[in-house]
Coordinates of C-alpha atoms in Angstrom, one line a residue:
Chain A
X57 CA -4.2 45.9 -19.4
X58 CA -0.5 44.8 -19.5
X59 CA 0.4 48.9 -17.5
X60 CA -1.1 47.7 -14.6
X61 CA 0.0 49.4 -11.7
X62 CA -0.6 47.3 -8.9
X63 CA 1.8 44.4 -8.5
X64 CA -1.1 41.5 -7.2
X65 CA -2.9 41.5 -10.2
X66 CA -5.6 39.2 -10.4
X67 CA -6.0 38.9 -13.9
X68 CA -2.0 38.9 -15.0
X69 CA -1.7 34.6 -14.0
X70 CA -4.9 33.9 -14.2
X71 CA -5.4 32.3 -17.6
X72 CA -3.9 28.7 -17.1
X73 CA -5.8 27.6 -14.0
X74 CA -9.2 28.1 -13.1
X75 CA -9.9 31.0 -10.7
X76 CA -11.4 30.9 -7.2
X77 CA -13.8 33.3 -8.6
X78 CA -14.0 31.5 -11.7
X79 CA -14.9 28.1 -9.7
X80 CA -17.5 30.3 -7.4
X81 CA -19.0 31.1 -10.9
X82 CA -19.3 27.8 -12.3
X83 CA -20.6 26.5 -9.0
X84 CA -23.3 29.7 -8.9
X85 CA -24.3 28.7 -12.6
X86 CA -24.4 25.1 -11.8
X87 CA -26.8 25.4 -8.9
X88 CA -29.4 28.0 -10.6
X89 CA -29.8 25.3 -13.3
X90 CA -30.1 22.5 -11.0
X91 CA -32.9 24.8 -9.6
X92 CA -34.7 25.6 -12.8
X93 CA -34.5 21.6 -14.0
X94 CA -36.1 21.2 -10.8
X95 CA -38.8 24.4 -10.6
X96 CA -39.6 22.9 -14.1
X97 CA -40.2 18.9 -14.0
X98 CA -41.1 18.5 -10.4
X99 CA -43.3 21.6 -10.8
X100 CA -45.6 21.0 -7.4
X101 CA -43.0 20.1 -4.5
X102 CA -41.1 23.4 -5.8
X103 CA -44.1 25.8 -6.2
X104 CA -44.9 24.1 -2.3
X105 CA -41.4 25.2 -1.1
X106 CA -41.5 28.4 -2.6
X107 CA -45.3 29.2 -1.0
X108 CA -43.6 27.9 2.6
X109 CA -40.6 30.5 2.1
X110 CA -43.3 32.9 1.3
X111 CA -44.9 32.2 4.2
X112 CA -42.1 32.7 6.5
X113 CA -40.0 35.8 5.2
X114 CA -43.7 37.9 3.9
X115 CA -44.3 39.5 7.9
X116 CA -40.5 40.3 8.0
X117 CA -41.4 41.9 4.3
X118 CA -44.0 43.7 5.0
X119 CA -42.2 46.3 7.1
X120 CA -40.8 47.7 3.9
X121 CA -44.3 47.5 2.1
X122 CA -45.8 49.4 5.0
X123 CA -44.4 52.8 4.4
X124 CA -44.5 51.9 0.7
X125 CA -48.2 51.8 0.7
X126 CA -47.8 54.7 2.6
X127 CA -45.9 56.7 0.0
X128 CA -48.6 55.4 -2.9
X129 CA -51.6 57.0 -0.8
X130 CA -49.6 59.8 0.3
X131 CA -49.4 60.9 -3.8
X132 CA -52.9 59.9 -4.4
X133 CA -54.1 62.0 -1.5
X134 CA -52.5 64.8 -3.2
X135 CA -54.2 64.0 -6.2
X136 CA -57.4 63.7 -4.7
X137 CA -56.9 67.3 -2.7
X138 CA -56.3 69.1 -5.9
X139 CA -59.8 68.4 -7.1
X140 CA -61.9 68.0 -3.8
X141 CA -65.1 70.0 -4.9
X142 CA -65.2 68.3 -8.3
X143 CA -64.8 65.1 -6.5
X144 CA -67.5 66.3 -3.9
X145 CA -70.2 66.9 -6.6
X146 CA -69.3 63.2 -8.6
X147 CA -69.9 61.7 -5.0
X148 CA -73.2 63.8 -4.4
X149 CA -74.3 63.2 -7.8
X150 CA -73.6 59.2 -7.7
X151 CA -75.2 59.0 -3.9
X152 CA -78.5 60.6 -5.5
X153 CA -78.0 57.8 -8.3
X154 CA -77.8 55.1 -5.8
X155 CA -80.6 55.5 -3.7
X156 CA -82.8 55.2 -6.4
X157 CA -81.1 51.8 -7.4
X158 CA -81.5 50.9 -3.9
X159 CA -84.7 51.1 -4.0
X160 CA -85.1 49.3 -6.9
X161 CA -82.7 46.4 -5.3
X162 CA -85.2 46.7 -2.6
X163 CA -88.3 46.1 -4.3
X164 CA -86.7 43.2 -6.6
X165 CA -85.6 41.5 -2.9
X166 CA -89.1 41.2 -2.0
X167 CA -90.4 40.5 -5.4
X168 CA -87.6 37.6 -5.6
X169 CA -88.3 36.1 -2.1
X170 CA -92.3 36.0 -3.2
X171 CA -91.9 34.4 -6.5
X172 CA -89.3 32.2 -4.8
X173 CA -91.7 30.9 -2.0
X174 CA -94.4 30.3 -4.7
X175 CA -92.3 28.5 -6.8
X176 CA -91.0 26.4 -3.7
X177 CA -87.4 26.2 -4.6
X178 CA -84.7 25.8 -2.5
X179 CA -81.5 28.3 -3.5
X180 CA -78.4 26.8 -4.2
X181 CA -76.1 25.0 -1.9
X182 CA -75.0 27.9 0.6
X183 CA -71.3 28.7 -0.1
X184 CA -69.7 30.7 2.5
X185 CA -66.9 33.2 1.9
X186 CA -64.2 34.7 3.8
X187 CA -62.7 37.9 3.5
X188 CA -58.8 38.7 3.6
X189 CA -56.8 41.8 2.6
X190 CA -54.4 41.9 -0.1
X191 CA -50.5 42.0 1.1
X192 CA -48.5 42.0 -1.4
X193 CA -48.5 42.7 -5.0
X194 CA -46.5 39.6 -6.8
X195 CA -47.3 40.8 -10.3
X196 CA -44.7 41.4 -12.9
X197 CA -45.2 42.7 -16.3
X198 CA -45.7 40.0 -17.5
X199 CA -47.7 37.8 -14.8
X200 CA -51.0 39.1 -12.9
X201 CA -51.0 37.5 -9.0
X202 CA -51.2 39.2 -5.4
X203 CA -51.0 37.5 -2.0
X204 CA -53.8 38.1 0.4
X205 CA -53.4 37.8 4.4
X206 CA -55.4 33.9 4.9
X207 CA -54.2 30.8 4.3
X208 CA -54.2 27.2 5.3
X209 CA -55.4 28.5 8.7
X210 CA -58.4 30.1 8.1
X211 CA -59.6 27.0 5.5
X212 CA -58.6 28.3 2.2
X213 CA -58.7 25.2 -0.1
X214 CA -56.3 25.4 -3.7
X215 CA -58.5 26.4 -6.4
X216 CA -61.5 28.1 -4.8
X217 CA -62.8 31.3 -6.4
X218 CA -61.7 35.0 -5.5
X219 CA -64.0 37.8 -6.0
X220 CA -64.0 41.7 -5.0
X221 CA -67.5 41.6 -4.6
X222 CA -68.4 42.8 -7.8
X223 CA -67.1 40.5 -10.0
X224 CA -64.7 37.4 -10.1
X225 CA -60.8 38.6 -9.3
X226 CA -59.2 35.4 -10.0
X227 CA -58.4 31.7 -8.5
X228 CA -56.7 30.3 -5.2
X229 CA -53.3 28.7 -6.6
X230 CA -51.0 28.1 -4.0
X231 CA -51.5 27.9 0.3
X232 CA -49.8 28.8 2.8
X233 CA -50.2 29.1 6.3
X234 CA -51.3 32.5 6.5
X235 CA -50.7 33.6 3.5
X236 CA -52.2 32.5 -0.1
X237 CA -51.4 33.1 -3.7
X238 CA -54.6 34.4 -6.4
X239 CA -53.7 34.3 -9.7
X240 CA -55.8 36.9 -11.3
X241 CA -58.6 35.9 -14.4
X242 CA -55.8 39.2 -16.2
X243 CA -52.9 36.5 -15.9
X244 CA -52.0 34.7 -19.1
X245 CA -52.0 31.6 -17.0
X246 CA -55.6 31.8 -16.3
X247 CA -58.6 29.7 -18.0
X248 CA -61.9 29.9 -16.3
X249 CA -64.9 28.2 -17.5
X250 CA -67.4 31.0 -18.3
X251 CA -71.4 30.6 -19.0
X252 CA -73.1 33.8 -20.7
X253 CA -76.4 35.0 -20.9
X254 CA -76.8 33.0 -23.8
X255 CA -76.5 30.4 -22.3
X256 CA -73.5 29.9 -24.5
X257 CA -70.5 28.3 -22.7
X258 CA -66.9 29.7 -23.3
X259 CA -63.4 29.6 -21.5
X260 CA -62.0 33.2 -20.4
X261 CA -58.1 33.5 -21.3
X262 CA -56.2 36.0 -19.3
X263 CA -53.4 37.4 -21.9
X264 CA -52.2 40.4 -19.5
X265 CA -54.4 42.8 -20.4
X266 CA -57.4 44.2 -18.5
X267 CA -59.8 42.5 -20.5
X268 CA -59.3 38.6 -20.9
X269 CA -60.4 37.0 -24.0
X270 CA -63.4 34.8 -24.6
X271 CA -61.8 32.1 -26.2
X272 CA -63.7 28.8 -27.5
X273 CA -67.3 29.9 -27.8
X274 CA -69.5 27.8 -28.3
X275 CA -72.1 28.8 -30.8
X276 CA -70.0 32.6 -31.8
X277 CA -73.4 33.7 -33.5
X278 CA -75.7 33.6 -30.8
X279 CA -73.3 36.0 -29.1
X280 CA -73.9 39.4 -27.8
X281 CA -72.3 42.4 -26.7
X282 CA -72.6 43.5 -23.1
X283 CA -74.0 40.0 -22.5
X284 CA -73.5 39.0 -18.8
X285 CA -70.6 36.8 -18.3
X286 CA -70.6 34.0 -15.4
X287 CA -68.6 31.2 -14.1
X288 CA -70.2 27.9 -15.5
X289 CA -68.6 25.7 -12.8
X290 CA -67.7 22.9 -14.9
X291 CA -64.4 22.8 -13.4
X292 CA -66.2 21.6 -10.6
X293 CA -63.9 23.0 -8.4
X294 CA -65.0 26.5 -9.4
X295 CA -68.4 27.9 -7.8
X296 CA -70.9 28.1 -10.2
X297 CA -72.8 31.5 -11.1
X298 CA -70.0 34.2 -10.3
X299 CA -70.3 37.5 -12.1
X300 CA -67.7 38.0 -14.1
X301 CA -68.3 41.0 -16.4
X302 CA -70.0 42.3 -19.6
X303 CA -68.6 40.9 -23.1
X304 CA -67.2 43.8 -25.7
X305 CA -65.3 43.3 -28.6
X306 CA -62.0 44.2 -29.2
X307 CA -60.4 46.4 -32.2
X308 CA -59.6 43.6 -33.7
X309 CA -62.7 41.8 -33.4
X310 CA -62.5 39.6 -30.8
X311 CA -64.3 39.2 -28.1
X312 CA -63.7 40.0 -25.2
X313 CA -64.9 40.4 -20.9
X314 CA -64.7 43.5 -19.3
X315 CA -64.2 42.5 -15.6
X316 CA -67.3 44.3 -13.4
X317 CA -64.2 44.0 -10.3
X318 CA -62.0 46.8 -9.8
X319 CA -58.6 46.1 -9.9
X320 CA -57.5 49.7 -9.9
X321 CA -58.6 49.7 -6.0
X322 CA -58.3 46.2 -4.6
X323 CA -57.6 46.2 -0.9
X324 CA -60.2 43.5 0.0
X325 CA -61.1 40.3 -1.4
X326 CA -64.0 37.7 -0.6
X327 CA -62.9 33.9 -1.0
X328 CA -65.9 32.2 -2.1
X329 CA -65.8 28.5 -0.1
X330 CA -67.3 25.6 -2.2
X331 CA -68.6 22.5 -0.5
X332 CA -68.6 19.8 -3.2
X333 CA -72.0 18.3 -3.4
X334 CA -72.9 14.8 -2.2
X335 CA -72.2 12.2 -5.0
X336 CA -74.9 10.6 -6.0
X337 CA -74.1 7.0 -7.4
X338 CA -76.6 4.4 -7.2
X339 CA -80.6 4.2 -6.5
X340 CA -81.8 5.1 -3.1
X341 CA -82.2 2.1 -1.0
X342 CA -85.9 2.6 -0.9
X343 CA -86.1 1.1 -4.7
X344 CA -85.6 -2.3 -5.2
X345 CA -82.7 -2.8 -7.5
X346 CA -84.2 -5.7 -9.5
X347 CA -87.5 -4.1 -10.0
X348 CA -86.5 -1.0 -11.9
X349 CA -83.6 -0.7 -14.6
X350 CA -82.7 2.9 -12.8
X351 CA -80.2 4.7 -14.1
X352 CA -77.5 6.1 -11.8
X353 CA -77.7 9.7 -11.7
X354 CA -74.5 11.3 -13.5
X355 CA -72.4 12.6 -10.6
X356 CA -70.7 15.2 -12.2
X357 CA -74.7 16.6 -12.9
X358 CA -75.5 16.6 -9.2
X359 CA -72.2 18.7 -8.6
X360 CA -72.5 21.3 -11.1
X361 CA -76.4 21.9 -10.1
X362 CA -75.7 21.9 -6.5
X363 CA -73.4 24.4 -6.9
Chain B
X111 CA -15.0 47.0 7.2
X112 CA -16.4 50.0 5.4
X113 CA -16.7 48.0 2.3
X114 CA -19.0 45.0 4.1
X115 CA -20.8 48.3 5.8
X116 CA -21.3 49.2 2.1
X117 CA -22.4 46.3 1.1
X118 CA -25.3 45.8 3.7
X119 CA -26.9 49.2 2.7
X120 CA -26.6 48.3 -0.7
X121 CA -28.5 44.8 0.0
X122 CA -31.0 46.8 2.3
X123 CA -31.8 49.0 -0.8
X124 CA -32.5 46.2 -3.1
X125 CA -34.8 45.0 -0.6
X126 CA -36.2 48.1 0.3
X127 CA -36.6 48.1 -3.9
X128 CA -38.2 44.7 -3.9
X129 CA -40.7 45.8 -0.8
X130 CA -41.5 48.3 -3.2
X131 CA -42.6 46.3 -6.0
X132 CA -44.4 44.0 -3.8
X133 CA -46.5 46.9 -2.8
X134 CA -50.5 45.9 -2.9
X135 CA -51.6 49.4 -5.6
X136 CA -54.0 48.1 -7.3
X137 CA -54.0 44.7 -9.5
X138 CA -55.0 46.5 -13.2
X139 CA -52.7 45.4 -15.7
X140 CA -50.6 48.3 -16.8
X141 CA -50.4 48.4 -20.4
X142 CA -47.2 50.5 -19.5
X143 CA -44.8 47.7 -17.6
X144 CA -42.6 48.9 -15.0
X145 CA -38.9 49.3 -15.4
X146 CA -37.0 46.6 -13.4
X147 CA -36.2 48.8 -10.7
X148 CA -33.8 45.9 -9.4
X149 CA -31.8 45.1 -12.4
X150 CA -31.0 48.9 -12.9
X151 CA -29.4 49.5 -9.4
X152 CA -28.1 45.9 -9.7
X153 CA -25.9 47.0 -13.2
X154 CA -25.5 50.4 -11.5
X155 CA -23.2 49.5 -8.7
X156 CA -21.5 46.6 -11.0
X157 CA -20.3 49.2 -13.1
X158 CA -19.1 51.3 -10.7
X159 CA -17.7 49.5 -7.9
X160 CA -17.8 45.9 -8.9
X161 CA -16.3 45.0 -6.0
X162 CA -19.4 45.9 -3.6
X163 CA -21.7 43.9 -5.5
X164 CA -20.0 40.2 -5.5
X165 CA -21.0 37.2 -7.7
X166 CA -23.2 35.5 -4.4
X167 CA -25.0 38.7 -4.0
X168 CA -26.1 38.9 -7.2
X169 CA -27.3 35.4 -6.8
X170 CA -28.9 36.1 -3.7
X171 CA -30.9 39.0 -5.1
X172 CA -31.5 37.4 -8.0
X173 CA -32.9 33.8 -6.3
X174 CA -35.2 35.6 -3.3
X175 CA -36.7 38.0 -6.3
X176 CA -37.3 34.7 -8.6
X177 CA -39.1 33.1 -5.6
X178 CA -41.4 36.3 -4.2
X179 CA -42.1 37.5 -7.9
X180 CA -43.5 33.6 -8.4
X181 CA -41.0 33.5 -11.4
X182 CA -39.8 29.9 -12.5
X183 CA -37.1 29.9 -9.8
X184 CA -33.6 30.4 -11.2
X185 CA -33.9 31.6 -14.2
X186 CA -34.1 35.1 -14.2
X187 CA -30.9 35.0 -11.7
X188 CA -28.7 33.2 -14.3
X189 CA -30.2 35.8 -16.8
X190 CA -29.1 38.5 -14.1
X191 CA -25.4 36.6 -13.8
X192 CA -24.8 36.8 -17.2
X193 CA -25.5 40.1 -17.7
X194 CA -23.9 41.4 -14.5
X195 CA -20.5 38.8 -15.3
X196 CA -20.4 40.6 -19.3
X197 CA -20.8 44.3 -17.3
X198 CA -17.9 43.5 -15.3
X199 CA -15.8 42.4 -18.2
X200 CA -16.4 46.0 -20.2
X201 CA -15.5 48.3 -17.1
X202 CA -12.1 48.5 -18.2
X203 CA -13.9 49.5 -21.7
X204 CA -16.1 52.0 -20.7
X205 CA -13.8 53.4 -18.4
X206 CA -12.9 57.3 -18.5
X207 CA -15.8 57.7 -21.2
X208 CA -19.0 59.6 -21.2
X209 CA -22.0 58.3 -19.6
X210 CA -24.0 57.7 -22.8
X211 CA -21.3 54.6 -23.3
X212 CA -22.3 53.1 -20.3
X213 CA -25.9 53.3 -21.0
X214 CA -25.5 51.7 -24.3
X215 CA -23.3 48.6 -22.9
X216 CA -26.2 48.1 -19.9
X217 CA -28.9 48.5 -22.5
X218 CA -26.7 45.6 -24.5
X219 CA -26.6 43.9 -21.5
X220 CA -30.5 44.1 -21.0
X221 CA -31.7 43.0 -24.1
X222 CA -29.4 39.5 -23.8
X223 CA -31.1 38.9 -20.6
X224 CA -34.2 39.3 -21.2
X225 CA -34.1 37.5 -24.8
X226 CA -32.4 35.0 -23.0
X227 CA -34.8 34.6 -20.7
X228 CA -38.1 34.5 -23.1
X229 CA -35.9 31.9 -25.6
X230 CA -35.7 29.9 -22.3
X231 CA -39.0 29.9 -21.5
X232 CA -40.2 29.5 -25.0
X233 CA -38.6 26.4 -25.3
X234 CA -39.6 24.6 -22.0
X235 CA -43.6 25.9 -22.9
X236 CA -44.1 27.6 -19.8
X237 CA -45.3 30.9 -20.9
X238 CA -45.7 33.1 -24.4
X239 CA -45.7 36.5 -23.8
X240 CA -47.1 39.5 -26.4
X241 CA -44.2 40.9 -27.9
X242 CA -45.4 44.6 -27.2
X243 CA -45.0 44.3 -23.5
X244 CA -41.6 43.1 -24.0
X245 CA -40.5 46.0 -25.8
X246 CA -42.2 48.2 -23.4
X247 CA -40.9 46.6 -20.5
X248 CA -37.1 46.9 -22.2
X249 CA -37.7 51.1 -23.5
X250 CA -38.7 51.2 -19.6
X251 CA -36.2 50.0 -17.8
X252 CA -33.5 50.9 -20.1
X253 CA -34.7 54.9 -19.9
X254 CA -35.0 54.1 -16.1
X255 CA -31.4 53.2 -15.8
X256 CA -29.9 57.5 -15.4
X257 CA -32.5 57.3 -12.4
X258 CA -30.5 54.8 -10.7
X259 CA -27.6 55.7 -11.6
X260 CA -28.0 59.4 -10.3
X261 CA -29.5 57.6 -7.0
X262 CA -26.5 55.6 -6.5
X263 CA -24.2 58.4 -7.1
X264 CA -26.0 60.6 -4.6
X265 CA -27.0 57.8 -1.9
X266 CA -23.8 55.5 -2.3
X267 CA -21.6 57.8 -3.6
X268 CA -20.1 55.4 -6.0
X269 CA -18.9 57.4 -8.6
X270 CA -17.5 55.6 -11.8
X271 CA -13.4 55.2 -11.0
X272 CA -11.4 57.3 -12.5
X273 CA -8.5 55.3 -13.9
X274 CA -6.0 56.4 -11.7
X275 CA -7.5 54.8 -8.9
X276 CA -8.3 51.6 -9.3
X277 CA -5.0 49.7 -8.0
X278 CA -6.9 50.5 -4.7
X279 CA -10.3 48.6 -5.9
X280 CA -9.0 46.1 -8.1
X281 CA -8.3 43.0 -5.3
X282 CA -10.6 40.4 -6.0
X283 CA -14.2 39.9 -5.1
X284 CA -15.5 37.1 -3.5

């Protein structure tokens, strides 16, 4: 180090006093800290900052994702040219399959809406949903989220459930403007309230693997494989009765929730809307109070059903 | 001048990297984790031309990838400081040797980051992560790192320097 040719050397006087670069350092470290302290104890005005600089720089993004997205179906294309015929005959083969389920959808449609109209009930409240398309892709390896293109704009409400169609995708955390944040039901940050077939109750605990864990069943011996897993709703904020998947069990044992949506291909997403059902917290007015010792009907009842 | 020129393609291919991540390809969980694609070209260019890759840049990467990755915000870029600040110290070690030096000291560097990072996070609660994926996600980047460096050699042509010219690169950078 001491040959040095160059007569400026940087390093040569640099030991007693503190570098310009050295200062630039310290001030670099000293900031990133100050941001983490922050990120982590005033978790919510960060995480709302972050989803507004989201919101902002994503269209300028998206640019590069374009011809990235591009690229990806340009190799799968290729893939799916080298076996076209083979691919032909699966499609034939499943078409045939499906008409014949259709037909049986059909018939249980009608069946439904007579046994329905005898029984004279009402179907639950009406939640709406709204499509959007998936953006960007904010996963790492170790984190399971994507960004889909509605936001704060078209109504989309922190917390609401996200499905593919066939099955539950994940949760609303985060909205922007235009853009919003789903964390998936595959993220290790993700605890949904399940119900099965059972009627067993159970949380689902994403741990980055495609299959999230079935974690504090309620009674374990009543429990069956390829029983039909649904949301429960008893986060209240979560929809009631959204297909999840079928329960399987795991080499070692544990079980387990194969999702029915398919994340391999997921371009489109429906955000299920929940209107929170009218409390109910005291006797109609029709009753006189003094007359009869009602009880109050439990609120947190009346929103779960009417879900 | 031709260095800042350098430098702006160099930032618009970390982008273009980071665009590339962020592409929607389907939301399965890969039981294979990616390599970290930005990390790679990051140590790349810092052991070649540290000079074209100042402190603030790494910073700036580092930050805008913590907040479009939804990471906790900051931490991964002090993890990427450290690791790019001890790569700058060894290139006056690793100098004039084969390349199978380099890859060990960038592999070094790696592994602190990341352990540094998971010890952080373990102790502030935030998140426990399978100790598999880890490992995969280090094997991966680390026998991702000759890809980037043979795409840095080829797009940037920033070739290692050979020790009889760095009086011309060695002014300070920042």
């Amino acid at each position: 180090m001491e040959t040095r040719h160059s007569i400026r050397d940087p390093k040569a006087n640099a030991r007693p006093r503190p570098t310009a670069r050295g200062i630039v350092l310290a001030l670099c470290v000293a900031v990133l800290v100050l941001l983490f302290a922050a990120w982590r104890f005033d978790n919510p005005r960060v995480e709302s900052l972050r989803t507004k600089f989201i919101d902002a720089i994503l269209p300028s993004f998206e640019i590069g994702i374009e011809p990235g997205r591009l690229a990806w179906k340009f190799f799968g294309s290729i893939e799916n040219f080298s076996r076209l015929v083979e691919r032909n005959e699966e499609l034939n083969l499943e078409l045939t399959q499906m008409q014949e389920w259709r037909e049986i959808a059909h018939n249980l449609e009608r069946q439904n809406a007579n046994l329905r109209r005898l029984l004279g009930v009402s179907a639950a409240a009406p939640h709406y949903s709204i499509s959007a398309s998936v953006i960007a892709d904010s996963s790492s390896p170790f984190r399971q989220s994507f960004l889909i293109s509605a936001g704060r704009e078209n109504g989309i409400v922190d917390g609401w459930a996200v499905t593919d169609g066939l099955g539950l995708v994940g949760r609303i955390s985060g909205v922007g403007n235009s853009t919003s944040r789903v964390i998936q039901i595959t993220d290790p940050n993700s605890r949904i309230p399940v119900r099965l077939d059972s009627g067993n109750r159970a949380i689902l605990l994403g741990d980055n693997s495609h299959s999230p864990i079935l974690d504090m069943i309620e009674r374990v011996d009543d429990i069956e494989l390829n029983d039909r897993v649904l949301t429960s709703g008893d986060g209240k904020v979560f929809p009631a009765e959204t297909f999840v998947g079928f329960v399987v069990k795991d080499a070692k044992n544990r079980f387990r929730v194969r999702p029915s949506a398919n994340f391999r291909d997921l371009q489109f997403v429906r955000v299920i809307r929940v209107f929170p059902a009218e409390p109910i917290d005291g006797p109609g007015e029709l009753i006189v109070e003094s007359a009869q010792p009602l009880q109050p009907v439990n609120s947190e009842a009346a929103a779960i059903s009417g879900n | 001048m031709k260095k800042w020129l350098q430098r702006i393609a160099i930032a618009v291919a970390t982008l273009a990297l980071l665009a590339f991540a962020l592409t929607p390809t389907g939301q399965a969980p890969s039981r294979y984790p990616p390599p970290d694609a930005i990390f790679c070209f990051l140590a790349a260019i810092v052991v070649r031309r540290p000079t074209l890759m100042p402190t603030y840049m790494v910073v700036g990467i580092g930050l805008l990838c913590d907040i479009v990755l939804f990471r906790p915000i900051g931490l991964w870029t002090l993890a990427l400081l450290g690791a790019t600040e001890f790569l700058r110290g060894k290139i006056e070690n690793i100098r004039g040797l084969p390349f199978i030096f380099e890859w060990m000291v960038v592999s070094a560097a790696f592994l602190g980051a990341l352990a540094a990072y998971f010890a952080v996070l373990t102790i502030f609660l935030t998140q426990q992560s399978e100790l598999g994926l880890f490992l995969m996600h280090y094997l991966a980047t680390v026998i991702a790192y000759p890809v980037f460096v043979g795409a840095a050699n080829v797009v940037f042509r920033v070739r290692k320097l050979h020790p009889s010219e760095e009086g011309r690169h060695a002014e300070s950078h920042n």
